[in-house]
mmCIF file of C-alpha atoms in Angstrom:
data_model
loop_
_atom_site.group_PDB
_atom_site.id
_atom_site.type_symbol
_atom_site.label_atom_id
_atom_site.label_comp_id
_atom_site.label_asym_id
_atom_site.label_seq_id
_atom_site.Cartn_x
_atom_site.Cartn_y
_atom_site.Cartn_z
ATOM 1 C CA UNK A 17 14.280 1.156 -1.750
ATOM 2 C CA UNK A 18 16.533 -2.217 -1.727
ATOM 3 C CA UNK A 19 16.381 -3.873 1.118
ATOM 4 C CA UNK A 20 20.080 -6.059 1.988
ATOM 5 C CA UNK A 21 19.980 -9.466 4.017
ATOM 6 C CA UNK A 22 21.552 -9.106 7.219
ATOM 7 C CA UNK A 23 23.275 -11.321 9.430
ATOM 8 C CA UNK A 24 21.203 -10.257 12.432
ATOM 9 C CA UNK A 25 17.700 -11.059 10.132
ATOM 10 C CA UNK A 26 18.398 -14.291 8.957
ATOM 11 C CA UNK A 27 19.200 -15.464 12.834
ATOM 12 C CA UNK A 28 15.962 -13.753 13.923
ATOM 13 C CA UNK A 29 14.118 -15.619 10.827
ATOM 14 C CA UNK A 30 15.909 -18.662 11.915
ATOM 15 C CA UNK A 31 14.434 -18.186 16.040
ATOM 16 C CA UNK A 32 11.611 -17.930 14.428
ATOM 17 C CA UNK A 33 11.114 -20.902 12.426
ATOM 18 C CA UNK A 34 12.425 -23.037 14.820
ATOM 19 C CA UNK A 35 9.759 -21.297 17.698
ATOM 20 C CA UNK A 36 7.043 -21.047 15.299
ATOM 21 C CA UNK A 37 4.270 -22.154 17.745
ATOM 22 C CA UNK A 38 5.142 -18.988 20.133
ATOM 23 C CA UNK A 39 4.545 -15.746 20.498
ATOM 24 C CA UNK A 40 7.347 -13.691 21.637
ATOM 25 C CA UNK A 41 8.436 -10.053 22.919
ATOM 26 C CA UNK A 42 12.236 -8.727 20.675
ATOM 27 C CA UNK A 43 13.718 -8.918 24.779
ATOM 28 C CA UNK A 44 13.142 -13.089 24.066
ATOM 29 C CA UNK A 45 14.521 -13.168 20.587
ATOM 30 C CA UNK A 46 17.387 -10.691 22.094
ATOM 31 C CA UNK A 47 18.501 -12.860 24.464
ATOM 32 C CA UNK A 48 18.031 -15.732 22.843
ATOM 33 C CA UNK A 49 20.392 -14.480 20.107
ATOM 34 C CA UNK A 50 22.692 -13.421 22.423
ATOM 35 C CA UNK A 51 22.945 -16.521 24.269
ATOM 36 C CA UNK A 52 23.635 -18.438 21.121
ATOM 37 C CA UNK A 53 26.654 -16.158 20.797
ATOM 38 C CA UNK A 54 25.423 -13.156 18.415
ATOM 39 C CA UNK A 55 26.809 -9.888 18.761
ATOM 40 C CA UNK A 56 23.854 -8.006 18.147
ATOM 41 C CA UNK A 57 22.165 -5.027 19.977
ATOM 42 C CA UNK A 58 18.228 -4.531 20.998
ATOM 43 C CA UNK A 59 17.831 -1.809 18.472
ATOM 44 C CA UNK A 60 18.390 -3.777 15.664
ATOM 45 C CA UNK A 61 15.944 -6.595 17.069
ATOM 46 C CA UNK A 62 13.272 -4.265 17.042
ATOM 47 C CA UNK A 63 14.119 -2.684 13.708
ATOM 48 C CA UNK A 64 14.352 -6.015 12.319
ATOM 49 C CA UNK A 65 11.389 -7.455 13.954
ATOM 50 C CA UNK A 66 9.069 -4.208 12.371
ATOM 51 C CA UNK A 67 10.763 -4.523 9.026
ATOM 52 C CA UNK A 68 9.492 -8.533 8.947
ATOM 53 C CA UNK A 69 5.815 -7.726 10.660
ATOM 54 C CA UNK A 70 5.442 -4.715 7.768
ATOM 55 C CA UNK A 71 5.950 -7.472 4.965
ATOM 56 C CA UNK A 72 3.653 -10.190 6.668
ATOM 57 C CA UNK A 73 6.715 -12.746 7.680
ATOM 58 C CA UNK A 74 5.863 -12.103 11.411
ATOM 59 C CA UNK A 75 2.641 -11.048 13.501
ATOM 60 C CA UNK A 76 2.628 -8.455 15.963
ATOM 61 C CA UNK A 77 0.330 -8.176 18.567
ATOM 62 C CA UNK A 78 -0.038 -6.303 21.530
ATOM 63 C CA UNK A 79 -1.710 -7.676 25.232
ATOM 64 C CA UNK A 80 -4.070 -5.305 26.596
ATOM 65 C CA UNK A 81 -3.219 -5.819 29.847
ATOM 66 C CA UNK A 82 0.766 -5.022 29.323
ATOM 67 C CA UNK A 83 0.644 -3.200 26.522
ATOM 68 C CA UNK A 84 4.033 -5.325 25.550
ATOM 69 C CA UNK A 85 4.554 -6.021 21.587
ATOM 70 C CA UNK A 86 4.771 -9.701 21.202
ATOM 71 C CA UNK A 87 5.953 -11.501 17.569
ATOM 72 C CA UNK A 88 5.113 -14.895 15.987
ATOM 73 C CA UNK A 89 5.882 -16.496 12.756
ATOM 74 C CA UNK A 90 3.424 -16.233 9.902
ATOM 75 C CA UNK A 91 3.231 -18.318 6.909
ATOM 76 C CA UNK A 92 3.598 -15.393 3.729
ATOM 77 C CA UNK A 93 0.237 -17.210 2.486
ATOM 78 C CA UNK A 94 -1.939 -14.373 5.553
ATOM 79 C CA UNK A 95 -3.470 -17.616 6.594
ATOM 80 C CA UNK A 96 -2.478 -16.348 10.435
ATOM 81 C CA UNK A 97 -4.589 -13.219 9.570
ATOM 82 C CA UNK A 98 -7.513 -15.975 9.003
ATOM 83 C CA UNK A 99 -7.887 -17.542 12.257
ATOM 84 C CA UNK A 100 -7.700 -16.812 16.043
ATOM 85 C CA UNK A 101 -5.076 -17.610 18.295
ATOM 86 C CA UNK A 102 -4.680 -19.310 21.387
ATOM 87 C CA UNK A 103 -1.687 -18.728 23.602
ATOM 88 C CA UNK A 104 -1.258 -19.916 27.182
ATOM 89 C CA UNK A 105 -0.527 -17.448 29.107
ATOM 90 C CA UNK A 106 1.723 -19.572 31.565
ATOM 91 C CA UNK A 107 4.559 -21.073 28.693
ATOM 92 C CA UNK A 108 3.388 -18.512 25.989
ATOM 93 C CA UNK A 109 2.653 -21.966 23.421
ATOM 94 C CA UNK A 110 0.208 -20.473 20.382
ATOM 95 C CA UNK A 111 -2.257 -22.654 18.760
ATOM 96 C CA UNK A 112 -4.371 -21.920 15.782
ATOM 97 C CA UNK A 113 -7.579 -22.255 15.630
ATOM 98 C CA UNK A 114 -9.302 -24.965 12.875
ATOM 99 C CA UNK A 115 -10.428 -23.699 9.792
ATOM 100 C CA UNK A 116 -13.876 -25.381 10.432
ATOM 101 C CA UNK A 117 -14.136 -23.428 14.000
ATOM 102 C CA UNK A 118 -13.378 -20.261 12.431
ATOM 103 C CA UNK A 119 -16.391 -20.572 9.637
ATOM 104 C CA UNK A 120 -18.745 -21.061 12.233
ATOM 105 C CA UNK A 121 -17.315 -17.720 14.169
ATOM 106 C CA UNK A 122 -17.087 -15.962 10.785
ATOM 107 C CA UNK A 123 -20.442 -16.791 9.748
ATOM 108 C CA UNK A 124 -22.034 -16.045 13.548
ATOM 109 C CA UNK A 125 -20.485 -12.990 14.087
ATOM 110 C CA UNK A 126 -21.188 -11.866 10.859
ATOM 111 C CA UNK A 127 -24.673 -12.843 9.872
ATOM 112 C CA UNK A 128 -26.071 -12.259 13.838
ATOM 113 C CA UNK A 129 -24.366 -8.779 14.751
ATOM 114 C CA UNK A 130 -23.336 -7.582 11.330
ATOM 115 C CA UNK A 131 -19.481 -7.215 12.236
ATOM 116 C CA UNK A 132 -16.522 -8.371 10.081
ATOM 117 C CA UNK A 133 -13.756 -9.934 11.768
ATOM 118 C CA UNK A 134 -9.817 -9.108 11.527
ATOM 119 C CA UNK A 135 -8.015 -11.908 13.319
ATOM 120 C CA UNK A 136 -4.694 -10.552 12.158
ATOM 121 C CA UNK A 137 -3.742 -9.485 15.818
ATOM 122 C CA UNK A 138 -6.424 -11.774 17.612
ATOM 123 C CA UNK A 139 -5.401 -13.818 20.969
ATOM 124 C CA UNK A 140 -7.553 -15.420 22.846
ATOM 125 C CA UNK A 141 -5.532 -15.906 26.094
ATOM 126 C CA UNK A 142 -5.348 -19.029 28.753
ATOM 127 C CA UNK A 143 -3.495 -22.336 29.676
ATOM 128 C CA UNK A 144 -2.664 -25.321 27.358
ATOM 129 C CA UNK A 145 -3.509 -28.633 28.389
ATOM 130 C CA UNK A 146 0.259 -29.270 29.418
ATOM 131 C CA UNK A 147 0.524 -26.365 31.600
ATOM 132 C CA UNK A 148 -3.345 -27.597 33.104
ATOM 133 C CA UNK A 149 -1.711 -30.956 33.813
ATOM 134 C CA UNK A 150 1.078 -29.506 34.996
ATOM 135 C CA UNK A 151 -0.261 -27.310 37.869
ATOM 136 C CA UNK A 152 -3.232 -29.644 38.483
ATOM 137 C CA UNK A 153 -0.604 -32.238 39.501
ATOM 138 C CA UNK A 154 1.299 -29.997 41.682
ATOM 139 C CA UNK A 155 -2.257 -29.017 43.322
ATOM 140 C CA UNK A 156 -2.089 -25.331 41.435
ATOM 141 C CA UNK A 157 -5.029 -24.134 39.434
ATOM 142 C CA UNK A 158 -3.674 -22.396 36.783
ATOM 143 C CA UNK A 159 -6.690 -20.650 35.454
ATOM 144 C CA UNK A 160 -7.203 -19.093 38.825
ATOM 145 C CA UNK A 161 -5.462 -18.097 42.180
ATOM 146 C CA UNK A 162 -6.031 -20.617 44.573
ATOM 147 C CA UNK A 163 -8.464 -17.791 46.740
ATOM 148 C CA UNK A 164 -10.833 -17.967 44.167
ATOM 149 C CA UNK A 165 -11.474 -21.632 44.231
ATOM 150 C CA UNK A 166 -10.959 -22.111 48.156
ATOM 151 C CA UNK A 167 -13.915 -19.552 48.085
ATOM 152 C CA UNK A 168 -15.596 -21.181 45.519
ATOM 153 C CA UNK A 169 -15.708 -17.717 43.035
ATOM 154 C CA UNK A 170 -14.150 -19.402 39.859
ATOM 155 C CA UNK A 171 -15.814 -20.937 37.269
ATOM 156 C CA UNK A 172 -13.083 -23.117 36.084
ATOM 157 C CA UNK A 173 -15.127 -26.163 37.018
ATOM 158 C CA UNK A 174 -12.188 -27.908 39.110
ATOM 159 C CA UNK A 175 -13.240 -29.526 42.279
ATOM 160 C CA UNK A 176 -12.689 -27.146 45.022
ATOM 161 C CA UNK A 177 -10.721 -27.969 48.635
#
């Protein structure tokens, strides 16, 4: 079946390349489009968004804890489906993992407990050093609610009040 170029999928391409350290639900790319003046509905995000993860241009992944389908840009080489991802879970930044890092994961997981990793929808989910510096300086913890550390429960190492 031939597959046309739309209007609507070369502006979602474009989000994407220009946000191509995030990870993203189709509401974000929706209203991001929509903001920038396109006339397009949340129906054809999605459809567009599935078309592009089927053919490797984007990832999809899913949070456990909302369920939620989130999107990121993918190089066509599958070298996202080689590594793990970090994302901070306060301004959603994603961060690959070194190559180096993931041989040494690879090789442990593999050779100790005699599993095979797929990293194609792997997140590893917590807070980037500029959201850390962020909150620290405004006396927030991000990592934690500030209960845990007044009762000394976290184990964040930050110096508790």
């Amino acid at each position: 079946m031939k597959e046309y170029k739309t209007k609507a999928r070369d502006c979602i391409m474009e989000y994407f390349k220009n946000h191509c350290d995030e990870r993203v639900t189709a509401q974000a790319v929706y209203q991001y489009l929509v903001d920038n003046g396109n006339n397009v509905n949340l129906a054809t995000i999605y459809r567009n968004l599935d078309k592009m993860s089927d053919k490797g241009e984007l990832l999809k992944s899913k949070n456990v804890s909302d369920d939620c389908a989130y999107y990121s840009y993918t190089e066509k080489n599958d070298s996202c489906c080689k590594h793990l991802h970090l994302q901070c879970k306060i301004c959603g930044h994603v961060i690959h993992l070194e190559e180096d890092i993931m041989t040494v994961l690879y090789t442990y997981v593999n050779d100790k407990m005699g599993f095979n990793l797929d990293c194609k929808e792997s997140v590893l989910m917590g807070v980037c050093p500029n959201c850390n510096k962020k909150a620290e300086k405004e006396g927030i913890f991000a990592c934690h609610n500030e209960k845990e550390h007044m009762a000394g429960i976290c184990t964040c190492g930050h110096n508790h009040h």
